[in-house]
Amino acid sequence: MRALAALSVLLFHTWLYRVGPPRGQLTRPLDQVLVSANVGLICFFVLSGFLLYRSFARASLGGGRPVDVGAYAVRRIARIVPAYYACLFGCLALYAAFGPRHIVPAAPHIGLFLVFGENYSNATLMQIDPVMWTLCVEAAFYLLLPVIGIAALRLGPGRPTAQVTVITGLIGVTIVWNTLGHVHGWGPLLYKALPAYLGHFAIGMLVAVWAERRRGRVLSARVSAALVLVGFAAVVAEGYWNRTAGGSGWPIRHVSGHLPAAAGFALIVAAVVAGRGPAVRWLSWRPLAALGVISYGIYLWHLPLLMVLRNAGLAPVALVPRLAVVGSVSVLVAWLSWRLLERPLIDRAAERVRDRVRARVRPAPAG
């Protein structure tokens, strides 16, 4: 699923940053489809909510020990920070050598990128590597998640209904936030803050609670297929609705913030986690799984590479050849990032976590 999410965002940006016609102009029926391909970023939020909250859900429901927040922090830092910094400084080097240079903010503002703070200033928002705004939202969620997990733990074991109620409240936060933003005409800084997407993470968290409650029970192939079909239908329908509703969708269209698509992705995640049969088996196809492993690098690097190639006149005008060129280069760079940087540091972080566990359970010396 990470591979599909990354590829959809790559497709969207390859279409958006076209050569020749104005960027993002909707002149053909195909444009009406491709303009919604950026919904893949919503899938990333849902997956993060599910994957990161599952250990907290297990602990709070009585099936495991409390989550080691220190180990959680070590793993999160190793997973996102080094590759993020490598991409950040790689972009600055590429832009200095080949352009474009207009996307680089003034030097005093670069420091905000070092602390995932570029979303909080108009001088840095959508600069250097525009996709990095989602990592600021992710980083804010990483900080909040242990607090939510501790609150769930305090609810006591065996109280899934109370936990679901708390998590559902996070969806309400997003609806209220987007409603206020629409009514008061908030700018992009507030629309790219964590509250605007907290509900998308929460939908993934609900799947984590559901999965922990039914551990060991497998869905039938028919139910799995139904979940996948309904999930994809919800994603497609929401994209179609956003393109055709126009002003008539107020206020639901404006305040939903892709929550219907998030629900669709959550159904697919549920099928993958607890289902079986051909409807979910295809997601384990080895080439797709391999792209999923390096999907973080694809997501980070594809847009700056596209802009550099476009600025240097090396991006083909036609969409399919341009996609082939940008996709190939992005996959190569992502693979190098995984092999040389991400995987070694993830493995080192895992060893540190194991050392923490061994130190905690080692018996005290006698005497």
GROMACS .gro file of C-alpha atoms in nm:
model
  367
    1MET     CA    1   0.000   0.000   0.000
    2ARG     CA    2   0.292   0.234   0.063
    3ALA     CA    3   0.410   0.166  -0.291
    4LEU     CA    4   0.070   0.252  -0.437
    5ALA     CA    5   0.050   0.569  -0.228
    6ALA     CA    6   0.397   0.685  -0.333
    7LEU     CA    7   0.335   0.603  -0.700
    8SER     CA    8   0.005   0.791  -0.700
    9VAL     CA    9   0.171   1.104  -0.562
   10LEU     CA   10   0.454   1.065  -0.815
   11LEU     CA   11   0.195   1.041  -1.093
   12PHE     CA   12   0.015   1.349  -0.964
   13HIS     CA   13   0.328   1.565  -0.955
   14THR     CA   14   0.451   1.439  -1.291
   15TRP     CA   15   0.119   1.552  -1.435
   16LEU     CA   16   0.104   1.876  -1.236
   17TYR     CA   17   0.457   1.995  -1.321
   18ARG     CA   18   0.396   1.956  -1.691
   19VAL     CA   19   0.614   2.096  -1.967
   20GLY     CA   20   0.450   2.356  -2.186
   21PRO     CA   21   0.085   2.413  -2.078
   22PRO     CA   22   0.016   2.597  -1.751
   23ARG     CA   23   0.073   2.379  -1.447
   24GLY     CA   24  -0.228   2.175  -1.346
   25GLN     CA   25  -0.455   2.306  -1.622
   26LEU     CA   26  -0.760   2.081  -1.668
   27THR     CA   27  -0.791   2.064  -2.046
   28ARG     CA   28  -0.860   1.692  -2.106
   29PRO     CA   29  -1.077   1.425  -1.940
   30LEU     CA   30  -0.758   1.253  -1.822
   31ASP     CA   31  -0.668   1.569  -1.629
   32GLN     CA   32  -0.986   1.530  -1.427
   33VAL     CA   33  -0.855   1.192  -1.310
   34LEU     CA   34  -0.491   1.281  -1.252
   35VAL     CA   35  -0.571   1.591  -1.048
   36SER     CA   36  -0.702   1.360  -0.774
   37ALA     CA   37  -0.398   1.128  -0.773
   38ASN     CA   38  -0.246   1.317  -0.480
   39VAL     CA   39  -0.491   1.133  -0.254
   40GLY     CA   40  -0.205   0.890  -0.194
   41LEU     CA   41  -0.075   1.119   0.079
   42ILE     CA   42  -0.397   1.048   0.272
   43CYS     CA   43  -0.312   0.678   0.253
   44PHE     CA   44   0.023   0.752   0.419
   45PHE     CA   45  -0.154   0.926   0.709
   46VAL     CA   46  -0.394   0.634   0.755
   47LEU     CA   47  -0.108   0.384   0.747
   48SER     CA   48   0.090   0.584   1.001
   49GLY     CA   49  -0.208   0.597   1.234
   50PHE     CA   50  -0.259   0.221   1.207
   51LEU     CA   51   0.103   0.106   1.226
   52LEU     CA   52   0.220   0.338   1.502
   53TYR     CA   53  -0.086   0.314   1.723
   54ARG     CA   54  -0.118  -0.064   1.712
   55SER     CA   55   0.136  -0.127   1.990
   56PHE     CA   56  -0.037   0.137   2.204
   57ALA     CA   57  -0.374  -0.027   2.132
   58ARG     CA   58  -0.235  -0.368   2.228
   59ALA     CA   59  -0.100  -0.235   2.557
   60SER     CA   60  -0.416  -0.044   2.647
   61LEU     CA   61  -0.643  -0.340   2.572
   62GLY     CA   62  -0.443  -0.563   2.802
   63GLY     CA   63  -0.257  -0.770   2.548
   64GLY     CA   64   0.095  -0.639   2.598
   65ARG     CA   65   0.334  -0.438   2.812
   66PRO     CA   66   0.324  -0.056   2.804
   67VAL     CA   67   0.500   0.095   2.507
   68ASP     CA   68   0.859   0.207   2.569
   69VAL     CA   69   0.833   0.571   2.460
   70GLY     CA   70   1.211   0.605   2.446
   71ALA     CA   71   1.238   0.310   2.207
   72TYR     CA   72   0.949   0.450   2.006
   73ALA     CA   73   1.135   0.783   1.971
   74VAL     CA   74   1.459   0.611   1.866
   75ARG     CA   75   1.280   0.417   1.594
   76ARG     CA   76   1.089   0.718   1.464
   77ILE     CA   77   1.399   0.937   1.447
   78ALA     CA   78   1.598   0.670   1.267
   79ARG     CA   79   1.316   0.611   1.022
   80ILE     CA   80   1.249   0.964   0.901
   81VAL     CA   81   1.515   1.214   1.009
   82PRO     CA   82   1.839   1.102   0.835
   83ALA     CA   83   1.675   1.047   0.495
   84TYR     CA   84   1.488   1.376   0.536
   85TYR     CA   85   1.811   1.566   0.605
   86ALA     CA   86   1.986   1.391   0.315
   87CYS     CA   87   1.707   1.497   0.081
   88LEU     CA   88   1.702   1.851   0.220
   89PHE     CA   89   2.073   1.914   0.165
   90GLY     CA   90   2.069   1.714  -0.159
   91CYS     CA   91   1.798   1.945  -0.292
   92LEU     CA   92   1.997   2.255  -0.199
   93ALA     CA   93   2.302   2.116  -0.381
   94LEU     CA   94   2.101   2.019  -0.691
   95TYR     CA   95   1.924   2.353  -0.710
   96ALA     CA   96   2.251   2.543  -0.673
   97ALA     CA   97   2.400   2.344  -0.961
   98PHE     CA   98   2.105   2.307  -1.198
   99GLY     CA   99   1.813   2.513  -1.065
  100PRO     CA  100   1.542   2.602  -1.006
  101ARG     CA  101   1.653   2.855  -0.747
  102HIS     CA  102   1.326   3.038  -0.685
  103ILE     CA  103   1.206   2.756  -0.460
  104VAL     CA  104   1.490   2.806  -0.209
  105PRO     CA  105   1.402   3.051   0.073
  106ALA     CA  106   1.644   3.304   0.215
  107ALA     CA  107   1.926   3.155   0.424
  108PRO     CA  108   1.790   3.271   0.764
  109HIS     CA  109   1.477   3.059   0.706
  110ILE     CA  110   1.658   2.733   0.627
  111GLY     CA  111   1.682   2.653   0.998
  112LEU     CA  112   1.306   2.590   1.012
  113PHE     CA  113   1.353   2.288   0.787
  114LEU     CA  114   1.598   2.136   1.036
  115VAL     CA  115   1.326   2.112   1.302
  116PHE     CA  116   1.035   2.019   1.073
  117GLY     CA  117   0.906   2.371   1.111
  118GLU     CA  118   0.862   2.481   0.751
  119ASN     CA  119   0.483   2.455   0.776
  120TYR     CA  120   0.473   2.735   1.030
  121SER     CA  121   0.601   3.022   0.815
  122ASN     CA  122   0.482   3.157   0.482
  123ALA     CA  123   0.847   3.209   0.390
  124THR     CA  124   0.918   2.835   0.398
  125LEU     CA  125   0.584   2.662   0.334
  126MET     CA  126   0.602   2.453   0.013
  127GLN     CA  127   0.961   2.558  -0.047
  128ILE     CA  128   1.269   2.345  -0.134
  129ASP     CA  129   1.076   2.016  -0.155
  130PRO     CA  130   0.702   2.089  -0.143
  131VAL     CA  131   0.608   1.735  -0.033
  132MET     CA  132   0.794   1.789   0.294
  133TRP     CA  133   0.493   1.971   0.437
  134THR     CA  134   0.336   1.630   0.503
  135LEU     CA  135   0.642   1.526   0.705
  136CYS     CA  136   0.587   1.825   0.933
  137VAL     CA  137   0.235   1.697   0.994
  138GLU     CA  138   0.371   1.344   1.050
  139ALA     CA  139   0.635   1.472   1.295
  140ALA     CA  140   0.369   1.658   1.495
  141PHE     CA  141   0.161   1.339   1.507
  142TYR     CA  142   0.463   1.141   1.630
  143LEU     CA  143   0.495   1.382   1.922
  144LEU     CA  144   0.125   1.363   2.007
  145LEU     CA  145   0.084   0.987   1.971
  146PRO     CA  146   0.248   0.881   2.303
  147VAL     CA  147   0.019   1.126   2.484
  148ILE     CA  148  -0.284   0.963   2.320
  149GLY     CA  149  -0.141   0.620   2.401
  150ILE     CA  150  -0.092   0.706   2.768
  151ALA     CA  151  -0.448   0.840   2.783
  152ALA     CA  152  -0.575   0.515   2.632
  153LEU     CA  153  -0.372   0.315   2.885
  154ARG     CA  154  -0.530   0.508   3.170
  155LEU     CA  155  -0.874   0.411   3.047
  156GLY     CA  156  -0.788   0.065   3.170
  157PRO     CA  157  -0.771  -0.273   2.998
  158GLY     CA  158  -1.066  -0.424   2.821
  159ARG     CA  159  -1.241  -0.095   2.744
  160PRO     CA  160  -1.234  -0.072   2.365
  161THR     CA  161  -1.553   0.132   2.349
  162ALA     CA  162  -1.402   0.411   2.558
  163GLN     CA  163  -1.087   0.402   2.349
  164VAL     CA  164  -1.286   0.418   2.024
  165THR     CA  165  -1.481   0.712   2.163
  166VAL     CA  166  -1.159   0.904   2.236
  167ILE     CA  167  -1.014   0.831   1.892
  168THR     CA  168  -1.339   0.921   1.718
  169GLY     CA  169  -1.318   1.255   1.897
  170LEU     CA  170  -0.997   1.321   1.702
  171ILE     CA  171  -1.196   1.291   1.380
  172GLY     CA  172  -1.430   1.550   1.525
  173VAL     CA  173  -1.132   1.780   1.585
  174THR     CA  174  -1.051   1.771   1.214
  175ILE     CA  175  -1.411   1.838   1.112
  176VAL     CA  176  -1.440   2.133   1.351
  177TRP     CA  177  -1.099   2.270   1.247
  178ASN     CA  178  -1.182   2.254   0.876
  179THR     CA  179  -1.523   2.406   0.937
  180LEU     CA  180  -1.369   2.703   1.120
  181GLY     CA  181  -1.108   2.735   0.848
  182HIS     CA  182  -1.372   2.747   0.578
  183VAL     CA  183  -1.596   2.990   0.763
  184HIS     CA  184  -1.315   3.228   0.856
  185GLY     CA  185  -1.108   3.190   0.540
  186TRP     CA  186  -0.792   3.062   0.704
  187GLY     CA  187  -0.476   3.060   0.499
  188PRO     CA  188  -0.259   2.762   0.400
  189LEU     CA  189  -0.057   2.760   0.724
  190LEU     CA  190  -0.356   2.646   0.926
  191TYR     CA  191  -0.482   2.410   0.657
  192LYS     CA  192  -0.148   2.230   0.666
  193ALA     CA  193  -0.136   2.191   1.044
  194LEU     CA  194  -0.187   1.866   1.233
  195PRO     CA  195  -0.551   1.935   1.342
  196ALA     CA  196  -0.655   1.945   0.975
  197TYR     CA  197  -0.532   1.586   0.932
  198LEU     CA  198  -0.561   1.441   1.282
  199GLY     CA  199  -0.883   1.266   1.182
  200HIS     CA  200  -0.707   1.082   0.899
  201PHE     CA  201  -0.452   0.939   1.142
  202ALA     CA  202  -0.737   0.857   1.381
  203ILE     CA  203  -0.917   0.650   1.119
  204GLY     CA  204  -0.605   0.436   1.089
  205MET     CA  205  -0.589   0.416   1.469
  206LEU     CA  206  -0.944   0.280   1.476
  207VAL     CA  207  -0.833  -0.001   1.245
  208ALA     CA  208  -0.550  -0.075   1.491
  209VAL     CA  209  -0.799  -0.108   1.778
  210TRP     CA  210  -1.023  -0.330   1.565
  211ALA     CA  211  -0.729  -0.550   1.462
  212GLU     CA  212  -0.616  -0.595   1.822
  213ARG     CA  213  -0.966  -0.686   1.935
  214ARG     CA  214  -0.995  -0.964   1.678
  215ARG     CA  215  -0.640  -1.104   1.688
  216GLY     CA  216  -0.624  -1.454   1.540
  217ARG     CA  217  -0.957  -1.432   1.359
  218VAL     CA  218  -0.928  -1.418   0.981
  219LEU     CA  219  -1.185  -1.265   0.748
  220SER     CA  220  -1.322  -1.480   0.469
  221ALA     CA  221  -1.206  -1.422   0.114
  222ARG     CA  222  -1.549  -1.285   0.026
  223VAL     CA  223  -1.553  -1.032   0.310
  224SER     CA  224  -1.194  -0.935   0.229
  225ALA     CA  225  -1.288  -0.871  -0.133
  226ALA     CA  226  -1.589  -0.666  -0.026
  227LEU     CA  227  -1.376  -0.447   0.199
  228VAL     CA  228  -1.122  -0.386  -0.078
  229LEU     CA  229  -1.388  -0.306  -0.337
  230VAL     CA  230  -1.581  -0.072  -0.107
  231GLY     CA  231  -1.256   0.090   0.002
  232PHE     CA  232  -1.139   0.165  -0.351
  233ALA     CA  233  -1.490   0.277  -0.445
  234ALA     CA  234  -1.491   0.526  -0.156
  235VAL     CA  235  -1.155   0.670  -0.267
  236VAL     CA  236  -1.266   0.703  -0.630
  237ALA     CA  237  -1.609   0.843  -0.538
  238GLU     CA  238  -1.457   1.105  -0.312
  239GLY     CA  239  -1.219   1.213  -0.590
  240TYR     CA  240  -1.508   1.239  -0.835
  241TRP     CA  241  -1.718   1.430  -0.584
  242ASN     CA  242  -1.442   1.682  -0.518
  243ARG     CA  243  -1.405   1.747  -0.890
  244THR     CA  244  -1.778   1.788  -0.964
  245ALA     CA  245  -1.948   1.917  -0.648
  246GLY     CA  246  -1.834   2.276  -0.693
  247GLY     CA  247  -1.992   2.527  -0.460
  248SER     CA  248  -2.298   2.309  -0.411
  249GLY     CA  249  -2.109   2.086  -0.170
  250TRP     CA  250  -2.079   2.348   0.104
  251PRO     CA  251  -2.010   2.286   0.380
  252ILE     CA  252  -1.958   1.907   0.368
  253ARG     CA  253  -1.716   1.905   0.077
  254HIS     CA  254  -1.495   2.169   0.236
  255VAL     CA  255  -1.486   2.035   0.588
  256SER     CA  256  -1.451   1.664   0.512
  257GLY     CA  257  -1.085   1.712   0.418
  258HIS     CA  258  -1.055   1.377   0.235
  259LEU     CA  259  -1.197   1.189   0.535
  260PRO     CA  260  -1.411   0.969   0.304
  261ALA     CA  261  -1.096   0.867   0.116
  262ALA     CA  262  -0.925   0.797   0.448
  263ALA     CA  263  -1.214   0.570   0.544
  264GLY     CA  264  -1.176   0.390   0.212
  265PHE     CA  265  -0.806   0.334   0.267
  266ALA     CA  266  -0.882   0.213   0.621
  267LEU     CA  267  -1.114  -0.056   0.483
  268ILE     CA  268  -0.836  -0.175   0.253
  269VAL     CA  269  -0.589  -0.180   0.542
  270ALA     CA  270  -0.836  -0.385   0.747
  271ALA     CA  271  -0.868  -0.635   0.462
  272VAL     CA  272  -0.491  -0.663   0.424
  273VAL     CA  273  -0.435  -0.710   0.798
  274ALA     CA  274  -0.710  -0.960   0.871
  275GLY     CA  275  -0.820  -1.089   0.532
  276ARG     CA  276  -0.726  -1.349   0.277
  277GLY     CA  277  -0.789  -1.441  -0.084
  278PRO     CA  278  -0.698  -1.288  -0.420
  279ALA     CA  279  -0.841  -0.948  -0.328
  280VAL     CA  280  -0.549  -0.890  -0.090
  281ARG     CA  281  -0.293  -1.137  -0.223
  282TRP     CA  282  -0.197  -0.913  -0.514
  283LEU     CA  283  -0.066  -0.652  -0.272
  284SER     CA  284   0.215  -0.893  -0.180
  285TRP     CA  285   0.341  -0.900  -0.542
  286ARG     CA  286   0.719  -0.882  -0.501
  287PRO     CA  287   0.792  -0.583  -0.730
  288LEU     CA  288   0.518  -0.385  -0.557
  289ALA     CA  289   0.644  -0.489  -0.213
  290ALA     CA  290   0.999  -0.389  -0.313
  291LEU     CA  291   0.876  -0.042  -0.412
  292GLY     CA  292   0.696  -0.024  -0.078
  293VAL     CA  293   1.025  -0.078   0.104
  294ILE     CA  294   1.183   0.224  -0.066
  295SER     CA  295   0.861   0.428  -0.085
  296TYR     CA  296   0.984   0.690   0.164
  297GLY     CA  297   1.273   0.775  -0.065
  298ILE     CA  298   1.048   0.783  -0.371
  299TYR     CA  299   0.815   1.019  -0.190
  300LEU     CA  300   1.095   1.248  -0.073
  301TRP     CA  301   1.296   1.268  -0.393
  302HIS     CA  302   1.057   1.249  -0.687
  303LEU     CA  303   0.943   1.612  -0.692
  304PRO     CA  304   1.285   1.783  -0.656
  305LEU     CA  305   1.425   1.546  -0.920
  306LEU     CA  306   1.131   1.628  -1.147
  307MET     CA  307   1.189   2.003  -1.102
  308VAL     CA  308   1.562   1.970  -1.170
  309LEU     CA  309   1.504   1.762  -1.484
  310ARG     CA  310   1.237   2.001  -1.602
  311ASN     CA  311   1.458   2.304  -1.539
  312ALA     CA  312   1.746   2.141  -1.728
  313GLY     CA  313   1.525   2.060  -2.026
  314LEU     CA  314   1.554   1.684  -1.969
  315ALA     CA  315   1.190   1.612  -1.887
  316PRO     CA  316   0.992   1.489  -2.190
  317VAL     CA  317   0.683   1.684  -2.282
  318ALA     CA  318   0.450   1.384  -2.309
  319LEU     CA  319   0.320   1.249  -1.978
  320VAL     CA  320   0.411   0.880  -2.015
  321PRO     CA  321   0.776   0.936  -2.119
  322ARG     CA  322   0.811   1.202  -1.849
  323LEU     CA  323   0.670   0.962  -1.592
  324ALA     CA  324   0.911   0.690  -1.708
  325VAL     CA  325   1.213   0.919  -1.676
  326VAL     CA  326   1.118   1.074  -1.343
  327GLY     CA  327   1.002   0.742  -1.200
  328SER     CA  328   1.321   0.560  -1.299
  329VAL     CA  329   1.549   0.825  -1.153
  330SER     CA  330   1.340   0.850  -0.837
  331VAL     CA  331   1.344   0.473  -0.782
  332LEU     CA  332   1.722   0.463  -0.830
  333VAL     CA  333   1.784   0.746  -0.583
  334ALA     CA  334   1.534   0.597  -0.336
  335TRP     CA  335   1.707   0.257  -0.358
  336LEU     CA  336   2.045   0.419  -0.288
  337SER     CA  337   1.893   0.608   0.005
  338TRP     CA  338   1.751   0.283   0.145
  339ARG     CA  339   2.066   0.074   0.104
  340LEU     CA  340   2.324   0.334   0.208
  341LEU     CA  341   2.137   0.537   0.469
  342GLU     CA  342   1.793   0.429   0.579
  343ARG     CA  343   1.836   0.056   0.631
  344PRO     CA  344   2.172   0.075   0.816
  345LEU     CA  345   2.038   0.338   1.056
  346ILE     CA  346   1.709   0.153   1.107
  347ASP     CA  347   1.905  -0.162   1.190
  348ARG     CA  348   2.127   0.033   1.431
  349ALA     CA  349   1.821   0.181   1.599
  350ALA     CA  350   1.670  -0.166   1.633
  351GLU     CA  351   1.988  -0.286   1.802
  352ARG     CA  352   1.973   0.006   2.045
  353VAL     CA  353   1.614  -0.083   2.127
  354ARG     CA  354   1.716  -0.445   2.190
  355ASP     CA  355   1.994  -0.322   2.420
  356ARG     CA  356   1.737  -0.118   2.614
  357VAL     CA  357   1.519  -0.425   2.656
  358ARG     CA  358   1.810  -0.646   2.765
  359ALA     CA  359   1.925  -0.383   3.016
  360ARG     CA  360   1.575  -0.358   3.161
  361VAL     CA  361   1.531  -0.731   3.216
  362ARG     CA  362   1.888  -0.811   3.326
  363PRO     CA  363   1.884  -0.926   3.690
  364ALA     CA  364   2.062  -0.713   3.948
  365PRO     CA  365   2.398  -0.849   4.074
  366ALA     CA  366   2.382  -1.046   4.398
  367GLY     CA  367   2.514  -0.902   4.724
   0.00000   0.00000   0.00000
